[in-house]
Short mmCIF file of C-alpha atoms in Angstrom, two decimals:
data_model
loop_
_atom_site.label_atom_id
_atom_site.label_comp_id
_atom_site.label_asym_id
_atom_site.label_seq_id
_atom_site.Cartn_x
_atom_site.Cartn_y
_atom_site.Cartn_z
CA MET A 1 84.48 74.77 105.54
CA ASN A 2 81.96 77.58 105.30
CA THR A 3 82.49 79.03 102.11
CA MET A 4 79.72 81.75 102.78
CA ALA A 5 81.67 84.70 103.34
CA PHE A 6 83.29 84.56 99.72
CA ASP A 7 81.15 85.24 96.83
CA ARG A 8 81.18 82.78 94.64
CA LEU A 9 84.57 81.17 95.46
CA GLU A 10 86.25 78.21 93.26
CA LEU A 11 89.06 76.08 94.12
CA ILE A 12 91.05 76.18 91.00
CA SER A 13 94.55 73.42 91.97
CA GLU A 14 95.62 71.96 95.33
CA HIS A 15 99.17 70.20 95.57
CA ALA A 16 100.30 68.08 98.70
CA CYS A 17 103.17 70.03 100.20
CA PHE A 18 105.48 69.14 103.14
CA GLY A 19 102.21 67.31 105.26
CA GLY A 20 100.21 70.60 104.39
CA VAL A 21 98.28 71.27 100.94
CA GLN A 22 98.87 74.23 98.61
CA ARG A 23 95.32 76.01 97.11
CA PHE A 24 94.92 78.20 94.93
CA TYR A 25 91.44 79.91 94.42
CA LYS A 26 89.31 82.57 92.40
CA HIS A 27 86.58 84.36 94.03
CA ALA A 28 84.09 87.34 93.05
CA SER A 29 85.37 90.26 95.07
CA ARG A 30 82.67 92.88 96.23
CA GLU A 31 85.65 95.56 96.61
CA ILE A 32 87.71 95.32 93.61
CA GLY A 33 84.36 94.27 91.19
CA LEU A 34 86.06 91.67 89.21
CA PRO A 35 87.36 88.23 89.90
CA MET A 36 90.09 87.74 92.02
CA ARG A 37 92.57 84.70 92.66
CA PHE A 38 94.73 84.07 95.92
CA GLY A 39 97.01 81.41 97.29
CA LEU A 40 96.69 79.77 100.44
CA PHE A 41 99.04 77.35 101.81
CA LEU A 42 97.40 75.54 105.21
CA PRO A 43 100.21 73.25 107.19
CA PRO A 44 99.53 69.85 108.16
CA GLN A 45 98.27 71.62 112.10
CA ALA A 46 95.41 73.36 110.10
CA LEU A 47 94.32 70.18 108.22
CA ALA A 48 94.39 68.42 111.87
CA GLY A 49 91.74 70.91 113.12
CA ALA A 50 94.27 73.42 114.82
CA GLN A 51 93.43 77.25 114.81
CA VAL A 52 96.67 78.45 113.17
CA PRO A 53 98.30 82.22 112.71
CA LEU A 54 97.61 83.34 109.02
CA LEU A 55 100.59 85.21 107.63
CA THR A 56 100.31 87.26 104.60
CA PHE A 57 102.96 87.89 101.74
CA LEU A 58 102.32 90.75 99.53
CA ALA A 59 104.06 90.17 96.05
CA GLY A 60 106.04 92.85 94.15
CA LEU A 61 105.33 93.96 90.39
CA THR A 62 104.96 91.35 87.61
CA CYS A 63 103.94 89.20 90.32
CA THR A 64 100.75 86.57 90.84
CA GLU A 65 99.46 84.72 93.38
CA GLU A 66 101.44 81.64 92.69
CA THR A 67 105.00 83.54 92.29
CA PHE A 68 105.51 83.53 96.05
CA ALA A 69 104.35 80.08 96.36
CA ILE A 70 106.47 78.61 93.80
CA LYS A 71 109.85 80.75 94.41
CA GLY A 72 109.63 81.61 97.69
CA GLY A 73 110.26 78.16 99.71
CA ALA A 74 108.21 79.03 102.19
CA GLN A 75 106.05 75.75 102.87
CA ARG A 76 108.51 73.61 104.58
CA VAL A 77 109.29 76.48 107.24
CA ALA A 78 105.40 77.36 107.56
CA ALA A 79 104.82 73.61 107.84
CA GLU A 80 107.19 72.73 110.58
CA LEU A 81 105.99 76.58 112.44
CA GLY A 82 102.45 76.06 111.79
CA LEU A 83 101.47 79.18 110.14
CA ALA A 84 99.22 79.49 107.08
CA LEU A 85 100.73 81.34 104.31
CA LEU A 86 98.01 83.54 102.28
CA MET A 87 99.13 84.89 98.76
CA PRO A 88 96.97 87.53 97.12
CA ASP A 89 97.06 89.02 93.55
CA THR A 90 99.21 91.70 93.30
CA SER A 91 96.57 93.56 90.74
CA PRO A 92 92.99 93.76 89.35
CA ARG A 93 93.24 92.28 86.65
CA GLY A 94 90.39 92.22 83.39
CA ALA A 95 88.93 96.04 83.86
CA GLY A 96 89.76 97.11 80.39
CA VAL A 97 91.37 100.56 81.23
CA ASP A 98 93.57 101.80 78.68
CA SER A 99 96.61 101.18 79.68
CA GLU A 100 96.19 98.41 81.92
CA ASP A 101 98.53 95.77 79.61
CA HIS A 102 101.16 98.29 80.05
CA HIS A 103 101.53 98.52 83.83
CA TRP A 104 105.05 96.62 84.13
CA ASP A 105 106.98 99.63 84.28
CA PHE A 106 105.46 100.46 87.87
CA GLY A 107 102.94 103.29 86.42
CA VAL A 108 99.80 103.05 87.31
CA GLY A 109 97.72 99.53 86.76
CA ALA A 110 100.19 97.72 89.40
CA GLY A 111 98.22 97.35 92.22
CA PHE A 112 100.60 99.30 94.62
CA TYR A 113 98.51 98.10 97.81
CA LEU A 114 95.98 101.32 98.04
CA ASP A 115 92.67 102.51 97.18
CA ALA A 116 92.67 104.94 93.74
CA THR A 117 91.12 107.99 94.27
CA HIS A 118 91.30 109.56 90.41
CA ALA A 119 89.57 108.42 87.07
CA PRO A 120 89.81 105.79 85.63
CA TRP A 121 91.31 103.58 88.29
CA ALA A 122 89.11 104.45 91.34
CA GLY A 123 86.28 101.99 90.19
CA HIS A 124 88.46 99.06 90.50
CA TRP A 125 91.79 99.78 92.11
CA ARG A 126 90.83 99.41 95.59
CA MET A 127 93.72 96.93 96.97
CA GLU A 128 93.71 98.24 100.65
CA SER A 129 89.72 97.94 101.12
CA TYR A 130 89.86 94.58 99.24
CA LEU A 131 92.64 93.09 101.37
CA LEU A 132 91.90 94.73 105.39
CA GLN A 133 88.12 94.05 105.03
CA GLU A 134 87.11 91.60 102.39
CA LEU A 135 90.19 88.93 101.70
CA LEU A 136 91.84 89.20 105.17
CA PRO A 137 88.69 88.64 107.50
CA GLN A 138 87.05 86.14 104.97
CA ALA A 139 89.96 83.63 104.66
CA ALA A 140 90.57 83.65 108.20
CA GLU A 141 86.89 82.57 108.75
CA VAL A 142 86.29 80.27 105.81
CA PHE A 143 89.34 78.45 106.74
CA GLY A 144 89.31 78.29 110.52
CA LEU A 145 92.72 80.57 111.04
CA ASP A 146 93.33 82.82 113.95
CA GLY A 147 92.13 86.11 113.00
CA GLU A 148 93.78 87.36 115.90
CA SER A 149 96.77 86.41 115.05
CA GLN A 150 98.13 87.97 111.73
CA GLY A 151 101.50 88.99 110.22
CA LEU A 152 102.37 90.60 106.90
CA PHE A 153 105.45 90.62 104.79
CA GLY A 154 106.24 91.33 101.03
CA HIS A 155 108.36 92.22 98.20
CA SER A 156 109.29 95.36 96.73
CA MET A 157 106.10 96.85 96.02
CA GLY A 158 104.45 94.43 98.01
CA GLY A 159 107.42 95.35 100.79
CA HIS A 160 106.03 99.11 100.62
CA GLY A 161 102.30 97.27 100.89
CA ALA A 162 103.08 95.23 104.18
CA LEU A 163 104.59 98.75 105.60
CA THR A 164 102.18 100.87 105.37
CA LEU A 165 99.62 98.96 105.76
CA ALA A 166 100.93 97.85 109.01
CA LEU A 167 101.43 101.37 109.96
CA ARG A 168 97.90 102.57 108.65
CA HIS A 169 95.75 99.65 110.40
CA PRO A 170 97.70 99.71 114.03
CA GLY A 171 96.90 96.94 116.34
CA ARG A 172 95.48 94.99 113.16
CA PHE A 173 98.78 92.96 112.55
CA ARG A 174 101.26 91.48 115.42
CA SER A 175 104.34 91.19 113.29
CA VAL A 176 105.55 93.06 110.12
CA SER A 177 108.84 92.58 107.98
CA ALA A 178 109.90 93.05 104.05
CA PHE A 179 112.42 92.31 101.67
CA ALA A 180 113.88 95.16 99.33
CA PRO A 181 110.48 97.47 100.03
CA ILE A 182 110.56 100.72 98.28
CA CYS A 183 110.79 102.50 101.67
CA ALA A 184 109.75 106.09 100.37
CA PRO A 185 107.81 105.80 97.44
CA THR A 186 107.06 109.82 97.77
CA HIS A 187 110.69 110.07 96.79
CA CYS A 188 111.52 108.03 94.08
CA PRO A 189 110.23 107.41 90.53
CA TRP A 190 108.37 104.15 91.08
CA GLY A 191 106.32 105.32 94.06
CA ARG A 192 105.94 109.01 92.43
CA LYS A 193 104.34 107.73 88.78
CA ALA A 194 102.01 105.45 90.79
CA PHE A 195 100.68 108.14 93.06
CA MET A 196 100.34 110.30 90.32
CA GLY A 197 97.92 108.50 88.32
CA TYR A 198 95.93 106.94 91.27
CA LEU A 199 95.61 109.59 93.92
CA GLY A 200 96.69 112.78 91.64
CA GLN A 201 98.34 115.79 91.85
CA ASP A 202 97.60 116.81 95.26
CA GLU A 203 100.87 115.29 96.75
CA SER A 204 99.98 116.08 100.30
CA SER A 205 97.79 112.98 100.31
CA TRP A 206 100.31 110.68 99.19
CA ALA A 207 102.54 110.61 102.38
CA ALA A 208 99.51 108.33 103.85
CA HIS A 209 100.55 105.70 101.72
CA ASP A 210 104.70 106.30 102.30
CA ALA A 211 106.44 103.90 105.28
CA SER A 212 109.09 106.57 106.05
CA ALA A 213 106.46 109.07 106.27
CA LEU A 214 104.11 107.39 108.35
CA MET A 215 106.71 105.94 111.02
CA ALA A 216 108.25 109.92 111.34
CA GLN A 217 104.77 110.97 112.26
CA LEU A 218 104.86 108.37 115.47
CA ALA A 219 105.75 109.49 119.10
CA SER A 220 106.01 105.67 120.02
CA ALA A 221 107.08 102.29 118.32
CA PRO A 222 104.08 100.58 116.93
CA TYR A 223 106.40 97.50 116.81
CA PRO A 224 108.40 97.19 119.90
CA ALA A 225 109.04 93.71 119.33
CA GLY A 226 110.78 94.67 116.06
CA ILE A 227 110.74 94.97 112.38
CA LEU A 228 112.64 93.00 110.35
CA VAL A 229 113.91 94.05 106.71
CA ASP A 230 116.26 92.28 104.40
CA GLN A 231 118.10 94.47 101.35
CA GLY A 232 120.53 93.20 98.90
CA LEU A 233 123.24 95.50 98.17
CA ALA A 234 123.19 94.21 94.84
CA ASP A 235 120.02 95.24 94.16
CA LYS A 236 119.61 97.46 90.79
CA PHE A 237 116.97 98.96 92.47
CA LEU A 238 118.78 100.30 95.88
CA GLU A 239 119.72 103.60 94.96
CA GLU A 240 117.00 105.10 92.96
CA GLN A 241 113.96 103.27 94.03
CA LEU A 242 114.35 101.95 97.42
CA HIS A 243 115.94 104.24 100.44
CA PRO A 244 115.81 101.82 103.31
CA GLU A 245 118.26 104.50 104.94
CA ASP A 246 115.05 106.75 104.90
CA PHE A 247 113.10 103.82 106.79
CA GLU A 248 116.17 103.79 108.90
CA ALA A 249 115.82 107.05 110.07
CA ALA A 250 112.31 107.28 110.62
CA CYS A 251 111.91 103.82 112.80
CA THR A 252 115.50 105.87 115.16
CA GLN A 253 113.20 109.21 115.26
CA ALA A 254 109.90 107.25 116.61
CA GLY A 255 112.10 104.55 118.82
CA GLN A 256 110.73 102.09 116.74
CA PRO A 257 113.51 98.15 116.97
CA LEU A 258 114.24 97.96 113.33
CA ILE A 259 116.52 95.29 111.88
CA LEU A 260 117.98 96.56 109.14
CA ARG A 261 120.09 93.68 107.26
CA ARG A 262 122.12 94.75 104.01
CA HIS A 263 123.46 91.80 102.06
CA ALA A 264 126.44 91.81 99.77
CA GLY A 265 126.29 90.15 96.70
CA TYR A 266 122.28 89.84 96.60
CA ASP A 267 120.13 91.13 93.70
CA HIS A 268 116.42 92.28 94.17
CA GLY A 269 115.00 88.78 92.89
CA TYR A 270 113.45 85.52 94.39
CA TYR A 271 117.07 83.83 95.04
CA PHE A 272 117.40 86.66 97.36
CA ILE A 273 114.30 86.19 98.81
CA ALA A 274 114.68 82.30 99.74
CA THR A 275 117.97 82.86 101.22
CA PHE A 276 116.25 84.49 104.04
CA MET A 277 112.76 83.62 103.98
CA GLU A 278 113.28 80.84 107.19
CA ASP A 279 114.71 83.95 109.16
CA HIS A 280 111.63 85.86 108.26
CA LEU A 281 109.00 82.89 109.10
CA ARG A 282 110.35 82.48 112.22
CA HIS A 283 110.39 86.09 113.32
CA HIS A 284 106.60 86.23 112.65
CA ALA A 285 106.31 83.07 114.09
CA ALA A 286 108.03 84.30 117.20
CA ALA A 287 105.76 87.51 117.65
CA LEU A 288 102.23 85.55 116.57
CA ALA A 289 103.07 82.70 118.71
#
């Protein structure tokens, strides 16, 4: 393994899992300016030397790099399909910024998978650059993964991140999906509060980080094989915060095939995510093959 790409890469722990290995790492991030952690599942095919596709999961608020690995139930099917799973932490930590420890209300502090432009957050809150310019390319290089065959998915705030990053960086990802994503953050309290803190009061800059607004601007489908979104109808955040109907309308306008599945009885948590995880992994595997 070539560790030159990461600055001070440290293996925290590793666990045998379905013939592969689940690992957790820490490294010094140049983009964030702080130590960052991530999880990585390498399937047995990768351990045997194969260059496998890389699928990155962006987690939601209150989560860390461990949450998806422990609760998502993804490793068994990922091992079968030969997919490496990358699990970044959601946010910079330890910056000492006022109110950082009080960000679990979807206020500023949560990463939101963008680069902040306003103080005091602009110094370290650079999650978009961290992911696209640092973590993903370095993980592919260091661990011998297929950097040309990458997919992106996520949950809630991470679903917002998956959709927006996939749309903001055309050609970078070959597949995208989401669980209960924040589809129109410019029109919901969570998104407006975060954007006000990170991007400032000029709302004209906010649409560049809104999946529905980004999709509505397109004249053709960026993902002709389809985008998969699952949403629970017992999700207490659905009506006020998530607005999947806005993304559905934007996809229709752009001619983007969208599989939006609404599930009676399912809430916002990881029981919902684990239930439909296999469908998402197979969706990505088909596009990344």
